[in-house]
Short mmCIF file of C-alpha atoms and ligand atoms in Angstrom, two decimals:
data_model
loop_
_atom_site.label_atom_id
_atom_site.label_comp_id
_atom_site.label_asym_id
_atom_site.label_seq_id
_atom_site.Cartn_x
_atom_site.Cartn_y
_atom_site.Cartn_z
CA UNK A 1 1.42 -7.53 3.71
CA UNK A 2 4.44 -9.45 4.18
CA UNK A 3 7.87 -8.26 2.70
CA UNK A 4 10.09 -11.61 3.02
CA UNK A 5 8.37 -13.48 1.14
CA UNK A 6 7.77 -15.30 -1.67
CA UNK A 7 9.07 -13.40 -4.86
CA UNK A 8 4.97 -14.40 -6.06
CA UNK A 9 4.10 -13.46 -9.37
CA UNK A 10 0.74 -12.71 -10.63
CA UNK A 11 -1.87 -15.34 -10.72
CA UNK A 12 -5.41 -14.95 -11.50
CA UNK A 13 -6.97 -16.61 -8.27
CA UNK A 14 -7.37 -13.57 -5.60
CA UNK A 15 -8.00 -15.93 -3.22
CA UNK A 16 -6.47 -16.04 0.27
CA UNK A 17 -6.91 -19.22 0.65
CA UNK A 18 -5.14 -19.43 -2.24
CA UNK A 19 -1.78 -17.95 -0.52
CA UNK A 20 -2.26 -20.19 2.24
CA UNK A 21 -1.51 -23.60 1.82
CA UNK A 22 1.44 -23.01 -0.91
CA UNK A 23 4.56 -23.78 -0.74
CA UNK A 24 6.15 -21.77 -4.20
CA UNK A 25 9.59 -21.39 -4.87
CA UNK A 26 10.93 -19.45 -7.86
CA UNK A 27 14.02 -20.86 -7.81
CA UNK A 28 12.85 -24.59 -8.03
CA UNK A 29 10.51 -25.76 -10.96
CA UNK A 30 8.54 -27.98 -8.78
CA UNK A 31 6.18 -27.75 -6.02
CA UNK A 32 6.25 -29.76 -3.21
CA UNK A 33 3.65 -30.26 -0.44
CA UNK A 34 3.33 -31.67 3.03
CA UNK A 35 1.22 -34.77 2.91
CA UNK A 36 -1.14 -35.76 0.55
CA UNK A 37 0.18 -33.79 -2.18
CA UNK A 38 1.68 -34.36 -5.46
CA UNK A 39 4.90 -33.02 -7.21
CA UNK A 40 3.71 -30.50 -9.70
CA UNK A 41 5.16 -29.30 -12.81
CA UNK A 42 5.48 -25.32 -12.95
CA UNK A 43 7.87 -24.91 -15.84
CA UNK A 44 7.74 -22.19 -18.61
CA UNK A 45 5.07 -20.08 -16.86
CA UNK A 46 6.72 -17.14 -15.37
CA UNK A 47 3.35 -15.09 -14.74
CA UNK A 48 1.32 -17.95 -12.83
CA UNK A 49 1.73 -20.75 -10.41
CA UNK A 50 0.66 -24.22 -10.28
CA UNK A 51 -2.78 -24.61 -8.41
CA UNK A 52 -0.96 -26.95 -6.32
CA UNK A 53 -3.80 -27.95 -4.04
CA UNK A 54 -4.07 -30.08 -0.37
CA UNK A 55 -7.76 -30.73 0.54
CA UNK A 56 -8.76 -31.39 3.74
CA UNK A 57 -5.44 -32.12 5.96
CA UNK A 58 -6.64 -31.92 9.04
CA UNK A 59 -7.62 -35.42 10.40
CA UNK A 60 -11.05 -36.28 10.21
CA UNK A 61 -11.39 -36.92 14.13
CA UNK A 62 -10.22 -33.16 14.76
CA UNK A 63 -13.60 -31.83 13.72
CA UNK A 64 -14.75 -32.82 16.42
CA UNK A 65 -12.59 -31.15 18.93
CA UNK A 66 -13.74 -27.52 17.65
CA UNK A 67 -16.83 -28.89 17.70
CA UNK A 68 -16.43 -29.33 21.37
CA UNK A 69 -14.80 -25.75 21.41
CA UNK A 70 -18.33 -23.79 20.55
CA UNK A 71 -18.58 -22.42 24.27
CA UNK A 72 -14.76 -21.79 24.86
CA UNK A 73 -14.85 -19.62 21.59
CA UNK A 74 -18.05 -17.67 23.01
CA UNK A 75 -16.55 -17.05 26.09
CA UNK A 76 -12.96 -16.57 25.11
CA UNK A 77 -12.92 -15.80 21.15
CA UNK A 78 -15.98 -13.44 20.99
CA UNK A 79 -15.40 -10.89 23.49
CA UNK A 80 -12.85 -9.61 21.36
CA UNK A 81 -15.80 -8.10 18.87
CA UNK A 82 -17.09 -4.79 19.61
CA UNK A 83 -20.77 -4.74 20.24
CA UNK A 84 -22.57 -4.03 16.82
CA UNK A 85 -23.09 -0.34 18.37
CA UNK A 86 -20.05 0.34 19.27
CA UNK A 87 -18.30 -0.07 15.85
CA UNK A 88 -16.82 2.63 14.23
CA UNK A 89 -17.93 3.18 10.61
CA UNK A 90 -16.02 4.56 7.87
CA UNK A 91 -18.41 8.14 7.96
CA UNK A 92 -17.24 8.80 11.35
CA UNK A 93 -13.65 9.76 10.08
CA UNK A 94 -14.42 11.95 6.80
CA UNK A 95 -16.44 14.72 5.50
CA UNK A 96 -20.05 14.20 6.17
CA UNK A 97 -21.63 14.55 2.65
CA UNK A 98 -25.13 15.29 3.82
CA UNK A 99 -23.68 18.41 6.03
CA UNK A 100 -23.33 21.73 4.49
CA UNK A 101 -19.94 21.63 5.79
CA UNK A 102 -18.60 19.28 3.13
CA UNK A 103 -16.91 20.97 0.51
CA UNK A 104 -15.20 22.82 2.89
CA UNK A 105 -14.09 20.03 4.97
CA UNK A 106 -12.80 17.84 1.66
CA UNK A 107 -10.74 20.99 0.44
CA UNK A 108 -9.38 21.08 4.00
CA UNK A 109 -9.15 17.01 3.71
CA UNK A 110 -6.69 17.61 0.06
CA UNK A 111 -4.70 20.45 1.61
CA UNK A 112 -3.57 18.19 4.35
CA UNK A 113 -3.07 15.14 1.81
CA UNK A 114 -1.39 17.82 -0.28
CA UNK A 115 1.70 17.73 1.93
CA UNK A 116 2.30 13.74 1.95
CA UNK A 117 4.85 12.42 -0.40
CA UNK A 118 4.49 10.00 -2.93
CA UNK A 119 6.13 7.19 -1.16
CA UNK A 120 3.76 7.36 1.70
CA UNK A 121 1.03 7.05 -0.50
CA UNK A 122 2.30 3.67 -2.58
CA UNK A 123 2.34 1.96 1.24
CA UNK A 124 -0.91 3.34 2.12
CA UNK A 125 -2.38 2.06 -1.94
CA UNK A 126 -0.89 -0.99 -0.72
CA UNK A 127 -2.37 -1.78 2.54
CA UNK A 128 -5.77 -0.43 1.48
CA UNK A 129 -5.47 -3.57 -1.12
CA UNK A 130 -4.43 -5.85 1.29
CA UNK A 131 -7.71 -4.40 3.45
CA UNK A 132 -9.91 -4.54 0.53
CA UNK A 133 -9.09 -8.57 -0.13
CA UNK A 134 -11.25 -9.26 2.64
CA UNK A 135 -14.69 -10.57 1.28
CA UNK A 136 -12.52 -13.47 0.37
CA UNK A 137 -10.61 -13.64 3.86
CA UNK A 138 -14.68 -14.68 4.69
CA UNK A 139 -14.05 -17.40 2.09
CA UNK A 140 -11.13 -18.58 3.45
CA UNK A 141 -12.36 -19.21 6.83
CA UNK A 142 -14.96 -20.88 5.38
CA UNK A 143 -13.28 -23.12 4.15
CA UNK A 144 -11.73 -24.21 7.12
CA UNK A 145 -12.81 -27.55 8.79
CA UNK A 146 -14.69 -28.34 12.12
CA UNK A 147 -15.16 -24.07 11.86
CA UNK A 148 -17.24 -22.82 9.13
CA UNK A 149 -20.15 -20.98 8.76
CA UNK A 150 -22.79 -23.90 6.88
CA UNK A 151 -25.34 -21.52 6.48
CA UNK A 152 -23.97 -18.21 6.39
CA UNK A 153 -26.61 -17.32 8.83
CA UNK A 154 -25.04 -19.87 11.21
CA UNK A 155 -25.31 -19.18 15.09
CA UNK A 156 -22.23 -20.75 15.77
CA UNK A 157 -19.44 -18.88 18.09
CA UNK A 158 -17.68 -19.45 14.73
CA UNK A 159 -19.66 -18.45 12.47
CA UNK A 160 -20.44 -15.46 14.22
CA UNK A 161 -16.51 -14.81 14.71
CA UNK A 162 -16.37 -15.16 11.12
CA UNK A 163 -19.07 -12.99 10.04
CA UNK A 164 -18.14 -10.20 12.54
CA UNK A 165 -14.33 -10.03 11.60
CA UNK A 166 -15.21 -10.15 8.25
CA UNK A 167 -17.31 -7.05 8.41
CA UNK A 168 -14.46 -5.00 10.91
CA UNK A 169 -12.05 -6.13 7.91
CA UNK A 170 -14.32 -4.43 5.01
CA UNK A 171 -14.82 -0.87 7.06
CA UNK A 172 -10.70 -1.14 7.19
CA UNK A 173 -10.56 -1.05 3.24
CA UNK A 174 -13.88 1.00 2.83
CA UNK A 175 -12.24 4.05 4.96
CA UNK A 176 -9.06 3.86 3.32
CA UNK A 177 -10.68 3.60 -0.03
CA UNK A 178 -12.60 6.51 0.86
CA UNK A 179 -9.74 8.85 2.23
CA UNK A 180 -7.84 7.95 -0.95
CA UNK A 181 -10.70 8.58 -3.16
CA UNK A 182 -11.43 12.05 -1.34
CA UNK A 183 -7.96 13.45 -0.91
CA UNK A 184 -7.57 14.22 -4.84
CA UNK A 185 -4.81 12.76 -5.11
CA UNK A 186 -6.08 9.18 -6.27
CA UNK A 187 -8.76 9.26 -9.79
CA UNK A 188 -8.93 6.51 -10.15
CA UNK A 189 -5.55 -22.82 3.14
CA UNK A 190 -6.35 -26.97 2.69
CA UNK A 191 -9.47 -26.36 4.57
CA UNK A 192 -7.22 -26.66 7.84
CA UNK A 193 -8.06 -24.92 10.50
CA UNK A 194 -4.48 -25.20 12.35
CA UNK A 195 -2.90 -23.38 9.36
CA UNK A 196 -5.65 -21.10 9.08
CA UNK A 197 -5.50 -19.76 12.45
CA UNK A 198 -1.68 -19.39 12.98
CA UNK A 199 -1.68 -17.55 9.37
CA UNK A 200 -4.03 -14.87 10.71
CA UNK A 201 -2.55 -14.67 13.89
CA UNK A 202 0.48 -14.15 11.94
CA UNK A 203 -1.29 -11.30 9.46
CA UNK A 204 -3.35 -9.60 11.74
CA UNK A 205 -0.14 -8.94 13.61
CA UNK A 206 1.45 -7.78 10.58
CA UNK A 207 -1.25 -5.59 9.68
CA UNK A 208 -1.69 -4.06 13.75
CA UNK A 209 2.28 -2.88 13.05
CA UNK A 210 1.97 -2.06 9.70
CA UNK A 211 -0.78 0.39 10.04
CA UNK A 212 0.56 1.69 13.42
CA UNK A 213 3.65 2.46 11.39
CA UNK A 214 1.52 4.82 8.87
CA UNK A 215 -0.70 6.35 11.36
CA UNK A 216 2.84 7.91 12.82
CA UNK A 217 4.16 8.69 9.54
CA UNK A 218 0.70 10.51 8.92
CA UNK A 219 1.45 12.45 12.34
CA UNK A 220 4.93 13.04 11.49
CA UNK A 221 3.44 14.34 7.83
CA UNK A 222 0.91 16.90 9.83
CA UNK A 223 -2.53 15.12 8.75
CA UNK A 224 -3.42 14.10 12.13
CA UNK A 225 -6.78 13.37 10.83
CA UNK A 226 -5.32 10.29 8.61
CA UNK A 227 -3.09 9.36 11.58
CA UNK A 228 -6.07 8.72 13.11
CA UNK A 229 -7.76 7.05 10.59
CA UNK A 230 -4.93 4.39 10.67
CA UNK A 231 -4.47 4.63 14.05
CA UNK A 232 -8.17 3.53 14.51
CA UNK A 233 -7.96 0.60 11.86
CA UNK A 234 -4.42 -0.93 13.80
CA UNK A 235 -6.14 -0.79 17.14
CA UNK A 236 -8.90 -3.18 15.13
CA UNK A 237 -6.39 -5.50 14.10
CA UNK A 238 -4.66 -5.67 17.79
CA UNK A 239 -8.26 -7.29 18.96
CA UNK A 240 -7.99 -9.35 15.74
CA UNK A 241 -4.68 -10.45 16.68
CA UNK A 242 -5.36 -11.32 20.32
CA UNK A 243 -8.52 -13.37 18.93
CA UNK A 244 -6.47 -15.65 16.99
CA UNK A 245 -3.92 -15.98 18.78
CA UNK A 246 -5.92 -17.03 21.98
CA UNK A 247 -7.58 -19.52 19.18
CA UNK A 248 -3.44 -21.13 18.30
CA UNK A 249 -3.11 -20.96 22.23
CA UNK A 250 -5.76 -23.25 22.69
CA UNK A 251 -5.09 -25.66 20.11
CA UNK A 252 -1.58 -25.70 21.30
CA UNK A 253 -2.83 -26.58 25.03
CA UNK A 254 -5.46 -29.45 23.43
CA UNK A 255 -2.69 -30.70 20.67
CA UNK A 256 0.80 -29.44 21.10
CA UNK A 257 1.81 -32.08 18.30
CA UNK A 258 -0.45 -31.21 15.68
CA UNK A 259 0.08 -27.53 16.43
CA UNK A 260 3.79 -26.95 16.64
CA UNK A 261 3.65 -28.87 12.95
CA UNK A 262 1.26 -26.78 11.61
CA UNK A 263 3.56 -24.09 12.98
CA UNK A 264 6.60 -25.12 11.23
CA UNK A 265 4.84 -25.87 7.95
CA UNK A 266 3.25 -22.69 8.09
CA UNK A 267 6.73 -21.12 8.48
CA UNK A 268 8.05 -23.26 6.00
CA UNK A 269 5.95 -21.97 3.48
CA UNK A 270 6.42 -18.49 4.81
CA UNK A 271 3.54 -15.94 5.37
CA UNK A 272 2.45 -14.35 2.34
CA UNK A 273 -0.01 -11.91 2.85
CA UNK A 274 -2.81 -11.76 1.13
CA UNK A 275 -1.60 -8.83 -1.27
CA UNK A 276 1.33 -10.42 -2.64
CA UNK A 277 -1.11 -11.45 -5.56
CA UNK A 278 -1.82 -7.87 -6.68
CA UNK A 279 -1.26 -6.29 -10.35
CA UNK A 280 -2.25 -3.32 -12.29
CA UNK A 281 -2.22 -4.70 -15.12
CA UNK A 282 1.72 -3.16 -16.00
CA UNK A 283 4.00 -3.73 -12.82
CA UNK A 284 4.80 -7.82 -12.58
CA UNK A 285 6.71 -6.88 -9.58
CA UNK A 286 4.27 -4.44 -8.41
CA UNK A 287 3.84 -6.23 -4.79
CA UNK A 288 8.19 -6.79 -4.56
CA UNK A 289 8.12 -2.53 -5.43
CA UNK A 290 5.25 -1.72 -3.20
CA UNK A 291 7.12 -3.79 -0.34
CA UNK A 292 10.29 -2.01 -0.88
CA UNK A 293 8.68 1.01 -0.58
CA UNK A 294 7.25 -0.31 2.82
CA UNK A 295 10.85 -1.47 3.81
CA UNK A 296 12.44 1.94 3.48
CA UNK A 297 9.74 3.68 5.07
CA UNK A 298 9.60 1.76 8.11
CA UNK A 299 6.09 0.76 7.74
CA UNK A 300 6.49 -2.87 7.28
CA UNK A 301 10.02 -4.25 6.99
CA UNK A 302 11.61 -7.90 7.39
CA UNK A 303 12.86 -7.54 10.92
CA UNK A 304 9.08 -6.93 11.68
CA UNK A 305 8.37 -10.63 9.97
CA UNK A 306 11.29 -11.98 12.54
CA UNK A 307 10.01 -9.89 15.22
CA UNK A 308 6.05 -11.47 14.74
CA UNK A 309 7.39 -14.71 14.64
CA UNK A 310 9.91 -14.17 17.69
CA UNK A 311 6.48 -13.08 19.61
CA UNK A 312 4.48 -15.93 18.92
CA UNK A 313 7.07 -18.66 19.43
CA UNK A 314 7.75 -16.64 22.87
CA UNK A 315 4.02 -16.13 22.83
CA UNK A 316 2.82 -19.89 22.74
CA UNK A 317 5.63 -21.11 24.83
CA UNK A 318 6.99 -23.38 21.64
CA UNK A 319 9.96 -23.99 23.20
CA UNK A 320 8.75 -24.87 26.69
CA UNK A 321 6.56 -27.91 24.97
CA UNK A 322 6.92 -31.37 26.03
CA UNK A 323 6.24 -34.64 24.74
CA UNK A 324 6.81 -33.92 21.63
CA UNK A 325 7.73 -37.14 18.70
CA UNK A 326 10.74 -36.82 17.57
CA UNK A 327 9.29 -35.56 14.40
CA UNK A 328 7.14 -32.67 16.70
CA UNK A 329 10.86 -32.02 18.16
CA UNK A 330 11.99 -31.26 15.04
CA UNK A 331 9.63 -28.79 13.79
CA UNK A 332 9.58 -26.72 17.50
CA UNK A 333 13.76 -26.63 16.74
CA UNK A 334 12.89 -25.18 13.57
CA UNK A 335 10.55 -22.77 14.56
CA UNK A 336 12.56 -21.49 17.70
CA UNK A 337 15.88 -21.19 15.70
CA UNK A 338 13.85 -19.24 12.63
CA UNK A 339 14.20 -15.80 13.93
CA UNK A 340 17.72 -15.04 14.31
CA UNK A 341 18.38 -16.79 10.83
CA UNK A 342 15.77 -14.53 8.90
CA UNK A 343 17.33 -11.53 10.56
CA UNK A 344 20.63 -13.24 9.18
CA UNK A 345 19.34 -13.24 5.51
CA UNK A 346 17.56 -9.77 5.98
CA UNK A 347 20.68 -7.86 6.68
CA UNK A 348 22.23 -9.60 3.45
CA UNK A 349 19.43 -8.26 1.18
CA UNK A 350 19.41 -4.83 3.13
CA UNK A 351 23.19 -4.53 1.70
CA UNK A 352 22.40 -5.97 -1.55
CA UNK A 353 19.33 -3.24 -1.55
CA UNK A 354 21.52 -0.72 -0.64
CA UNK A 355 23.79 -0.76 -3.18
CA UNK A 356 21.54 -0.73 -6.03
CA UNK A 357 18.89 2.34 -5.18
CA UNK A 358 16.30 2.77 -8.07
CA UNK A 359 12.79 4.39 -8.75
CA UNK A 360 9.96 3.06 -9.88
CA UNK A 361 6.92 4.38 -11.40
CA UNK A 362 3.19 3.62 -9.82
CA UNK A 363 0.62 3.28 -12.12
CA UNK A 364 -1.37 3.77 -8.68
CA UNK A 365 0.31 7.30 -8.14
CA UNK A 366 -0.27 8.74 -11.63
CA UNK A 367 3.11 7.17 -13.16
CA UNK A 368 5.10 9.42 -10.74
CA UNK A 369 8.47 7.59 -10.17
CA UNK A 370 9.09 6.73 -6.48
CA UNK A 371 12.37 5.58 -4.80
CA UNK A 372 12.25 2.32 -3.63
FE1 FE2 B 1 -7.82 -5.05 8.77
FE1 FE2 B 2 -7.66 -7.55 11.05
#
């Protein structure tokens, strides 16, 4: 989930690959797009945006060189999957309903829930949604060029990557979905691989932090059995994150050009995680409220956004990089000088924030109001 970002309204694509390669602006009517795009009209429709849509912008010729990356990704991307029987699965963290334990141990599950607020809950809602968009985050990387999975059986390092994260992504939503649904309290890209991979080195960081954050709010909150539930699901996403960004690292070593572009597009843009897209049907602003919620408590908050892109600049060396056009120069300025200027604009809409307190009411949490 990603708090700076885009103010996005609703739109009825779910798709990640939809939030990828976008560059939306509510304040300007028009949509503009790196390369072989074309100025779009988005007038007069406040609850969608224009599919504005780049195919393919990777260069033809670049296939090839992930091609030529199959064994590097064996040896360097897939060692960050846990063997099939070492995964974790959802069942291991909640009441077993086959054991004659289990009434007992969901009554214990709601008295612990019993004693987290409201507000913790919205965040958690939240990132289980963000979790849960994941059969399409298989999508996305399958849309990706030089990388995808052509038969969806595909032996591929790739494809298996693909198939694997995919699957570590869907027990992440499956066990919150599960806790919610037990604890009572809850009835209810342009097919280019270069953008593809810094956005999820990008998100998976996001997500490692984010869900650290809740796993110590659950501690601090006295269910130690949700703090490890989270706790479990952010050390996922730190393997996740070392994955892709070993993936950027490599395609910065091969292509620092191509990469440090991609880079400041991608940042350009901004990183809007896949969840900015959600709606209950009654809240337009529903992802802007459950983000503010996420601000005050910590979980996820726009210094983190600076912070993640701080790391991977530092991370990937951007500003050590050589050899650059003048036009590569340009973006690796851009990127280097983009942290202390969001931190800048943060602090800005802190005080604005500040000023102006207000409650909202979740449809998610029964209509209860909850301070943003
Ligand atoms: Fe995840
Ligand atoms: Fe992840």
């Amino acid at each position: 989930m990603a708090l700076k970002l885009n103010a996005i309204p609703f739109q009825s694509s779910k798709s990640l690959a939809s939030a990828i390669p976008r560059a939306a602006s509510l304040r300007s009517p028009k949509v503009l797009m790196a390369s072989t795009l074309k100025e779009v009209d988005t007038v007069k429709k406040p609850l969608r945006e224009a599919h504005v849509q780049v195919t393919h912008s990777m260069p033809p010729q670049k296939i090839e060189m992930f091609k030529a990356l199959e064994d590097w990704a064996e040896n360097n991307i897939l060692v960050h999957l846990r063997p099939v029987e070492k995964c974790w699965q959802p069942q291991d963290f909640l009441p077993d309903p086959c054991s004659d334990g289990f009434y007992d141990q969901v009554k214990e599950l709601r008295e612990r829930a019993k004693e987290i607020p409201d507000d913790y809950f919205v965040v958690l809602v939240g990132d289980m949604i963000t979790e849960e968009a994941l059969p399409t985050y298989q999508t996305m990387l399958n849309t990706l060029d030089g990388v995808r999975d052509e038969t969806g059986a595909s032996l591929t390092s790739w494809a298996i990557w693909t198939r694997a994260w995919t699957a570590e992504e869907n027990r992440h939503g499956d066990l919150l979905n599960k806790y919610l649904f037990l604890s009572g309290r809850d009835p209810g890209t342009e097919n280019n691989p270069y953008l593809g991979f810094i956005y999820t080195s990008f998100q998976e960081r996001a997500t490692f932090i984010s869900h650290g954050n809740t796993a110590r709010l659950a501690k601090q909150h006295g269910d130690f059995k949700l703090a490890q539930i989270c706790g479990s699901i952010a050390s996922d996403e730190k393997r996740h994150e070392t994955a892709y960004t070993k993936i950027v690292e490599k395609l910065f070593e091969l292509d620092p050009e191509g990469t440090v572009q991609c880079f400041a597009d991608m940042m350009r843009r901004k990183i809007s995680m896949p969840a900015h897209l959600m709606y209950d049907g009654k809240d337009e602003s529903l992802f802007e409220h459950y983000s503010s919620v996420a601000q005050r408590l910590g979980v996820y908050t726009a210094r983190d956004y600076a912070d993640i892109l701080e790391h991977l600049v530092s991370h990937w060396k951007v500003g050590a990089l050589t050899g650059l056009s003048s036009e590569g120069q340009k973006a690796q300025e851009f990127v280097c000088g983009l942290g202390p200027r969001i931190r800048k604009l943060e602090e800005r809409a802190q005080s604005r924030a500040k000023q102006q307190p207000g409650k909202i009411a979740f449809s998610w949490m029964h209509n209860r109001e909850v301070q943003l």
